[in-house]
Structure formats: C-alpha cells, structure tokens
Amino acid sequence: MRGQPEKSDPHKLSVPERILQVQDMWDEIAREPGKVEITEAQREEAERRLLAHEKAPQESAAWEDIRRRLERER
C-alpha cells in the first residue's frame, strides 16, 4: 500500500486516500486475472465485439488515438 491510514473505516479517509485505496485494490485484482469471473452475457458481448472487429478492423480506433482526441476536446 502507499502509506495511507488503516483500512478499518474508509469513511474516515479523505477522498484522495480512498481513491488510492481503490487503486491498490484494483492492482491486487489485476495481479490474478484468472480469478476474475465474468458472466455468460459478458463473455458473449466480448465475443460479439471481437467478431465485429475482425470483420471490419478499419472501423476500430486505437486507444492512443481515442485518448488524444478526448484530450484535445477538453
């Protein structure tokens, strides 16, 4: 963890401290991706999106391009 107060009561933490705590929790989850379960509906949606991309990859945009566009629009 990043040196924030104990996890005992998150309501006693400031918003930035709670954000750091959530980020730390996400990092812990991401270290074990095989343990993250998804629903059948999520699996089907991922498959649908993959097939759509494979049929028309030109209609997709790279994350870097989307991010640059969003940053310009701010």
CSV table of C-alpha atoms in Angstrom, one decimal, residues 62-74:
chain,number,residue,atom,x,y,z
A,62,ALA,CA,-6.5,2.5,-31.3
A,63,TRP,CA,-6.8,3.6,-27.7
A,64,GLU,CA,-4.0,6.0,-28.1
A,65,ASP,CA,-5.9,7.8,-30.9
A,66,ILE,CA,-9.1,7.9,-28.9
A,67,ARG,CA,-7.2,9.3,-25.8
A,68,ARG,CA,-5.6,12.0,-27.9
A,69,ARG,CA,-8.9,13.0,-29.4
A,70,LEU,CA,-10.5,13.2,-25.9
A,71,GLU,CA,-7.7,15.2,-24.5
A,72,ARG,CA,-8.0,17.7,-27.4
A,73,GLU,CA,-11.7,18.1,-26.7
A,74,ARG,CA,-11.3,19.0,-23.1
